[in-house]
Amino acid sequence: GAVVSQHPSRVICKSGTSVKIECRSLDFQATTMFWYRQFPKQSLMLMATSNEGSKATYEQGVEKDKFLINHASLTLSTLTVTSAHPEDSSFYICSAVGGPETVGSPLHFGNGTRLTVT
Amino acid sequence: GESVGLHLPTLSVQEGDNSIINCAYSNSASDYFIWYKQESGKGPQFIIDIRSNMDKRQGQRVTVLLNKTVKHLSLQIAATQPGDSAVYFCAERGAAGNKLTFGGGTRVLVKP
């Protein structure tokens, strides 16, 4: 089945630094990838939609200059949290679509990245 | 905007019993619904899906029911096992694109 890999699984960084999170589709070409953020005991909130070769589309309230998304290939999207602050500490999850199933098939999710900003 | 919500935040169930998790959605244009299971520290795992032209779909030990009249979705887990303990999310997709909107989640606790 379709597999999405996320790296790193955990990262701790100091306030003011930047952190890059990678999302890879391992056995299919992902035309679209999605980035979600999940705070403890809450649901997943979509941050942005990333299409290969074009600019990401951000959800309302998400700062595009703070959360930089790059989808340079059909198997890799990256999310960079710039000038991170403690309030950015969260669980970041990516998902990808474009697998072997037909269009509209369920999204496949990575296992998330736990970001802690100290 | 569209929203998907759940009635029960926590469901405690005896091992072997059936579980029912409910979800309400507000976007009548949604055409596709998915149930996900999320274990602690992991990403959501696909359980079962249903398209809006159906009202019931069965998988292995799971059944999803869709009532478009009242915009209600449910997940039934038969013979609940300890490994079913997790948070369950429903998600709905609007008529355009693959963007999903997630419900608030229900934690299922299976008692041995």
mmCIF file with all atom_site columns, N, CA and C in Angstrom, chain A residues 34 36 38 42-44 46 59 91 93 97 103-107 109-111, chain B residues 32 34 36 38 41-44 46 49 51 89 93 98-100 102-104:
data_model
loop_
_atom_site.group_PDB
_atom_site.id
_atom_site.type_symbol
_atom_site.label_atom_id
_atom_site.label_alt_id
_atom_site.label_comp_id
_atom_site.label_asym_id
_atom_site.label_entity_id
_atom_site.label_seq_id
_atom_site.pdbx_PDB_ins_code
_atom_site.Cartn_x
_atom_site.Cartn_y
_atom_site.Cartn_z
_atom_site.occupancy
_atom_site.B_iso_or_equiv
_atom_site.pdbx_formal_charge
_atom_site.auth_seq_id
_atom_site.auth_comp_id
_atom_site.auth_asym_id
_atom_site.auth_atom_id
_atom_site.pdbx_PDB_model_num
ATOM 1   N N  . PHE A 1 34  ? -0.443  17.575 1.848  1.00 0.00 ? 34  PHE A N  1
ATOM 2   C CA . PHE A 1 34  ? -1.105  18.460 2.795  1.00 0.00 ? 34  PHE A CA 1
ATOM 3   C C  . PHE A 1 34  ? -0.307  18.479 4.097  1.00 0.00 ? 34  PHE A C  1
ATOM 4   N N  . TYR A 1 36  ? -0.638  19.375 8.149  1.00 0.00 ? 36  TYR A N  1
ATOM 5   C CA . TYR A 1 36  ? -1.561  19.586 9.258  1.00 0.00 ? 36  TYR A CA 1
ATOM 6   C C  . TYR A 1 36  ? -0.776  19.875 10.533 1.00 0.00 ? 36  TYR A C  1
ATOM 7   N N  . GLN A 1 38  ? -1.410  19.597 14.802 1.00 0.00 ? 38  GLN A N  1
ATOM 8   C CA . GLN A 1 38  ? -2.297  19.019 15.812 1.00 0.00 ? 38  GLN A CA 1
ATOM 9   C C  . GLN A 1 38  ? -1.763  19.346 17.198 1.00 0.00 ? 38  GLN A C  1
ATOM 10  N N  . GLN A 1 42  ? -6.379  17.597 20.538 1.00 0.00 ? 42  GLN A N  1
ATOM 11  C CA . GLN A 1 42  ? -7.200  18.296 19.560 1.00 0.00 ? 42  GLN A CA 1
ATOM 12  C C  . GLN A 1 42  ? -7.148  17.587 18.211 1.00 0.00 ? 42  GLN A C  1
ATOM 13  N N  . SER A 1 43  ? -7.959  18.069 17.319 1.00 0.00 ? 43  SER A N  1
ATOM 14  C CA . SER A 1 43  ? -8.026  17.452 16.004 1.00 0.00 ? 43  SER A CA 1
ATOM 15  C C  . SER A 1 43  ? -6.942  18.006 15.087 1.00 0.00 ? 43  SER A C  1
ATOM 16  N N  . LEU A 1 44  ? -6.877  17.456 13.901 1.00 0.00 ? 44  LEU A N  1
ATOM 17  C CA . LEU A 1 44  ? -5.923  17.939 12.914 1.00 0.00 ? 44  LEU A CA 1
ATOM 18  C C  . LEU A 1 44  ? -6.486  19.185 12.235 1.00 0.00 ? 44  LEU A C  1
ATOM 19  N N  . LEU A 1 46  ? -5.786  21.721 9.082  1.00 0.00 ? 46  LEU A N  1
ATOM 20  C CA . LEU A 1 46  ? -5.043  21.886 7.853  1.00 0.00 ? 46  LEU A CA 1
ATOM 21  C C  . LEU A 1 46  ? -4.333  23.232 7.839  1.00 0.00 ? 46  LEU A C  1
ATOM 22  N N  . GLU A 1 59  ? -4.091  27.949 4.456  1.00 0.00 ? 59  GLU A N  1
ATOM 23  C CA . GLU A 1 59  ? -5.389  28.163 5.065  1.00 0.00 ? 59  GLU A CA 1
ATOM 24  C C  . GLU A 1 59  ? -5.398  29.513 5.783  1.00 0.00 ? 59  GLU A C  1
ATOM 25  N N  . PHE A 1 91  ? 2.405   18.999 16.983 1.00 0.00 ? 91  PHE A N  1
ATOM 26  C CA . PHE A 1 91  ? 2.597   17.774 16.212 1.00 0.00 ? 91  PHE A CA 1
ATOM 27  C C  . PHE A 1 91  ? 2.234   18.114 14.770 1.00 0.00 ? 91  PHE A C  1
ATOM 28  N N  . ILE A 1 93  ? 1.850   16.984 10.874 1.00 0.00 ? 93  ILE A N  1
ATOM 29  C CA . ILE A 1 93  ? 1.589   15.756 10.121 1.00 0.00 ? 93  ILE A CA 1
ATOM 30  C C  . ILE A 1 93  ? 1.385   16.095 8.650  1.00 0.00 ? 93  ILE A C  1
ATOM 31  N N  . VAL A 1 97  ? -1.604  12.544 -1.566 1.00 0.00 ? 97  VAL A N  1
ATOM 32  C CA . VAL A 1 97  ? -2.581  11.901 -2.440 1.00 0.00 ? 97  VAL A CA 1
ATOM 33  C C  . VAL A 1 97  ? -1.966  11.765 -3.810 1.00 0.00 ? 97  VAL A C  1
ATOM 34  N N  . VAL A 1 103 ? -8.541  8.464  -8.176 1.00 0.00 ? 103 VAL A N  1
ATOM 35  C CA . VAL A 1 103 ? -8.626  9.826  -7.667 1.00 0.00 ? 103 VAL A CA 1
ATOM 36  C C  . VAL A 1 103 ? -9.694  9.901  -6.586 1.00 0.00 ? 103 VAL A C  1
ATOM 37  N N  . GLY A 1 104 ? -9.369  10.618 -5.535 1.00 0.00 ? 104 GLY A N  1
ATOM 38  C CA . GLY A 1 104 ? -10.327 10.748 -4.450 1.00 0.00 ? 104 GLY A CA 1
ATOM 39  C C  . GLY A 1 104 ? -10.182 9.666  -3.416 1.00 0.00 ? 104 GLY A C  1
ATOM 40  N N  . SER A 1 105 ? -9.180  8.842  -3.545 1.00 0.00 ? 105 SER A N  1
ATOM 41  C CA . SER A 1 105 ? -8.962  7.790  -2.559 1.00 0.00 ? 105 SER A CA 1
ATOM 42  C C  . SER A 1 105 ? -8.460  8.411  -1.261 1.00 0.00 ? 105 SER A C  1
ATOM 43  N N  . PRO A 1 106 ? -8.539  7.671  -0.176 1.00 0.00 ? 106 PRO A N  1
ATOM 44  C CA . PRO A 1 106 ? -8.155  8.247  1.114  1.00 0.00 ? 106 PRO A CA 1
ATOM 45  C C  . PRO A 1 106 ? -6.720  8.735  1.132  1.00 0.00 ? 106 PRO A C  1
ATOM 46  N N  . LEU A 1 107 ? -6.522  9.832  1.804  1.00 0.00 ? 107 LEU A N  1
ATOM 47  C CA . LEU A 1 107 ? -5.190  10.357 1.964  1.00 0.00 ? 107 LEU A CA 1
ATOM 48  C C  . LEU A 1 107 ? -4.358  9.429  2.836  1.00 0.00 ? 107 LEU A C  1
ATOM 49  N N  . PHE A 1 109 ? -1.193  9.255  5.451  1.00 0.00 ? 109 PHE A N  1
ATOM 50  C CA . PHE A 1 109 ? -0.538  10.157 6.378  1.00 0.00 ? 109 PHE A CA 1
ATOM 51  C C  . PHE A 1 109 ? 0.820   9.646  6.805  1.00 0.00 ? 109 PHE A C  1
ATOM 52  N N  . GLY A 1 110 ? 1.694   10.604 7.057  1.00 0.00 ? 110 GLY A N  1
ATOM 53  C CA . GLY A 1 110 ? 2.954   10.278 7.693  1.00 0.00 ? 110 GLY A CA 1
ATOM 54  C C  . GLY A 1 110 ? 2.731   10.084 9.179  1.00 0.00 ? 110 GLY A C  1
ATOM 55  N N  . ASN A 1 111 ? 3.769   9.699  9.891  1.00 0.00 ? 111 ASN A N  1
ATOM 56  C CA . ASN A 1 111 ? 3.647   9.457  11.317 1.00 0.00 ? 111 ASN A CA 1
ATOM 57  C C  . ASN A 1 111 ? 3.906   10.688 12.166 1.00 0.00 ? 111 ASN A C  1
ATOM 58  N N  . TYR B 2 32  ? -17.584 12.662 0.270  1.00 0.00 ? 32  TYR B N  1
ATOM 59  C CA . TYR B 2 32  ? -16.709 11.559 0.622  1.00 0.00 ? 32  TYR B CA 1
ATOM 60  C C  . TYR B 2 32  ? -16.362 11.681 2.083  1.00 0.00 ? 32  TYR B C  1
ATOM 61  N N  . ILE B 2 34  ? -14.396 9.726  5.569  1.00 0.00 ? 34  ILE B N  1
ATOM 62  C CA . ILE B 2 34  ? -13.401 8.729  5.967  1.00 0.00 ? 34  ILE B CA 1
ATOM 63  C C  . ILE B 2 34  ? -13.334 8.678  7.491  1.00 0.00 ? 34  ILE B C  1
ATOM 64  N N  . TYR B 2 36  ? -10.685 7.652  10.496 1.00 0.00 ? 36  TYR B N  1
ATOM 65  C CA . TYR B 2 36  ? -9.283  7.395  10.776 1.00 0.00 ? 36  TYR B CA 1
ATOM 66  C C  . TYR B 2 36  ? -9.120  7.006  12.239 1.00 0.00 ? 36  TYR B C  1
ATOM 67  N N  . GLN B 2 38  ? -6.186  7.075  15.239 1.00 0.00 ? 38  GLN B N  1
ATOM 68  C CA . GLN B 2 38  ? -4.880  7.638  15.567 1.00 0.00 ? 38  GLN B CA 1
ATOM 69  C C  . GLN B 2 38  ? -4.425  7.149  16.934 1.00 0.00 ? 38  GLN B C  1
ATOM 70  N N  . GLY B 2 41  ? 1.051   9.526  19.388 1.00 0.00 ? 41  GLY B N  1
ATOM 71  C CA . GLY B 2 41  ? 2.322   9.816  18.757 1.00 0.00 ? 41  GLY B CA 1
ATOM 72  C C  . GLY B 2 41  ? 2.445   9.376  17.321 1.00 0.00 ? 41  GLY B C  1
ATOM 73  N N  . LYS B 2 42  ? 1.336   8.990  16.711 1.00 0.00 ? 42  LYS B N  1
ATOM 74  C CA . LYS B 2 42  ? 1.385   8.529  15.329 1.00 0.00 ? 42  LYS B CA 1
ATOM 75  C C  . LYS B 2 42  ? 0.427   9.326  14.456 1.00 0.00 ? 42  LYS B C  1
ATOM 76  N N  . GLY B 2 43  ? 0.578   9.173  13.164 1.00 0.00 ? 43  GLY B N  1
ATOM 77  C CA . GLY B 2 43  ? -0.332  9.818  12.243 1.00 0.00 ? 43  GLY B CA 1
ATOM 78  C C  . GLY B 2 43  ? -1.622  9.026  12.112 1.00 0.00 ? 43  GLY B C  1
ATOM 79  N N  . PRO B 2 44  ? -2.640  9.632  11.543 1.00 0.00 ? 44  PRO B N  1
ATOM 80  C CA . PRO B 2 44  ? -3.917  8.944  11.350 1.00 0.00 ? 44  PRO B CA 1
ATOM 81  C C  . PRO B 2 44  ? -3.768  7.736  10.429 1.00 0.00 ? 44  PRO B C  1
ATOM 82  N N  . PHE B 2 46  ? -5.936  5.083  8.080  1.00 0.00 ? 46  PHE B N  1
ATOM 83  C CA . PHE B 2 46  ? -7.215  4.880  7.402  1.00 0.00 ? 46  PHE B CA 1
ATOM 84  C C  . PHE B 2 46  ? -7.914  3.626  7.921  1.00 0.00 ? 46  PHE B C  1
ATOM 85  N N  . ASP B 2 49  ? -13.883 4.089  4.407  1.00 0.00 ? 49  ASP B N  1
ATOM 86  C CA . ASP B 2 49  ? -14.442 5.287  3.782  1.00 0.00 ? 49  ASP B CA 1
ATOM 87  C C  . ASP B 2 49  ? -15.808 4.975  3.186  1.00 0.00 ? 49  ASP B C  1
ATOM 88  N N  . ARG B 2 51  ? -18.649 6.859  0.196  1.00 0.00 ? 51  ARG B N  1
ATOM 89  C CA . ARG B 2 51  ? -19.007 7.951  -0.690 1.00 0.00 ? 51  ARG B CA 1
ATOM 90  C C  . ARG B 2 51  ? -20.460 8.330  -0.453 1.00 0.00 ? 51  ARG B C  1
ATOM 91  N N  . PHE B 2 89  ? -11.164 9.689  14.360 1.00 0.00 ? 89  PHE B N  1
ATOM 92  C CA . PHE B 2 89  ? -11.597 10.920 13.708 1.00 0.00 ? 89  PHE B CA 1
ATOM 93  C C  . PHE B 2 89  ? -12.426 10.597 12.478 1.00 0.00 ? 89  PHE B C  1
ATOM 94  N N  . ARG B 2 93  ? -14.801 15.392 2.939  1.00 0.00 ? 93  ARG B N  1
ATOM 95  C CA . ARG B 2 93  ? -14.201 16.101 1.817  1.00 0.00 ? 93  ARG B CA 1
ATOM 96  C C  . ARG B 2 93  ? -15.303 16.813 1.044  1.00 0.00 ? 93  ARG B C  1
ATOM 97  N N  . ASN B 2 98  ? -9.139  17.429 -2.799 1.00 0.00 ? 98  ASN B N  1
ATOM 98  C CA . ASN B 2 98  ? -8.913  16.363 -1.833 1.00 0.00 ? 98  ASN B CA 1
ATOM 99  C C  . ASN B 2 98  ? -8.745  16.878 -0.416 1.00 0.00 ? 98  ASN B C  1
ATOM 100 N N  . LYS B 2 99  ? -9.059  18.121 -0.174 1.00 0.00 ? 99  LYS B N  1
ATOM 101 C CA . LYS B 2 99  ? -8.879  18.689 1.154  1.00 0.00 ? 99  LYS B CA 1
ATOM 102 C C  . LYS B 2 99  ? -9.894  18.099 2.119  1.00 0.00 ? 99  LYS B C  1
ATOM 103 N N  . LEU B 2 100 ? -9.395  17.603 3.234  1.00 0.00 ? 100 LEU B N  1
ATOM 104 C CA . LEU B 2 100 ? -10.255 16.999 4.239  1.00 0.00 ? 100 LEU B CA 1
ATOM 105 C C  . LEU B 2 100 ? -10.450 17.934 5.420  1.00 0.00 ? 100 LEU B C  1
ATOM 106 N N  . PHE B 2 102 ? -11.460 17.623 9.402  1.00 0.00 ? 102 PHE B N  1
ATOM 107 C CA . PHE B 2 102 ? -11.538 16.607 10.439 1.00 0.00 ? 102 PHE B CA 1
ATOM 108 C C  . PHE B 2 102 ? -12.499 17.006 11.545 1.00 0.00 ? 102 PHE B C  1
ATOM 109 N N  . GLY B 2 103 ? -13.145 16.017 12.104 1.00 0.00 ? 103 GLY B N  1
ATOM 110 C CA . GLY B 2 103 ? -13.939 16.211 13.300 1.00 0.00 ? 103 GLY B CA 1
ATOM 111 C C  . GLY B 2 103 ? -13.053 16.294 14.523 1.00 0.00 ? 103 GLY B C  1
ATOM 112 N N  . GLY B 2 104 ? -13.679 16.505 15.693 1.00 0.00 ? 104 GLY B N  1
ATOM 113 C CA . GLY B 2 104 ? -12.928 16.735 16.911 1.00 0.00 ? 104 GLY B CA 1
ATOM 114 C C  . GLY B 2 104 ? -12.280 15.506 17.513 1.00 0.00 ? 104 GLY B C  1
#
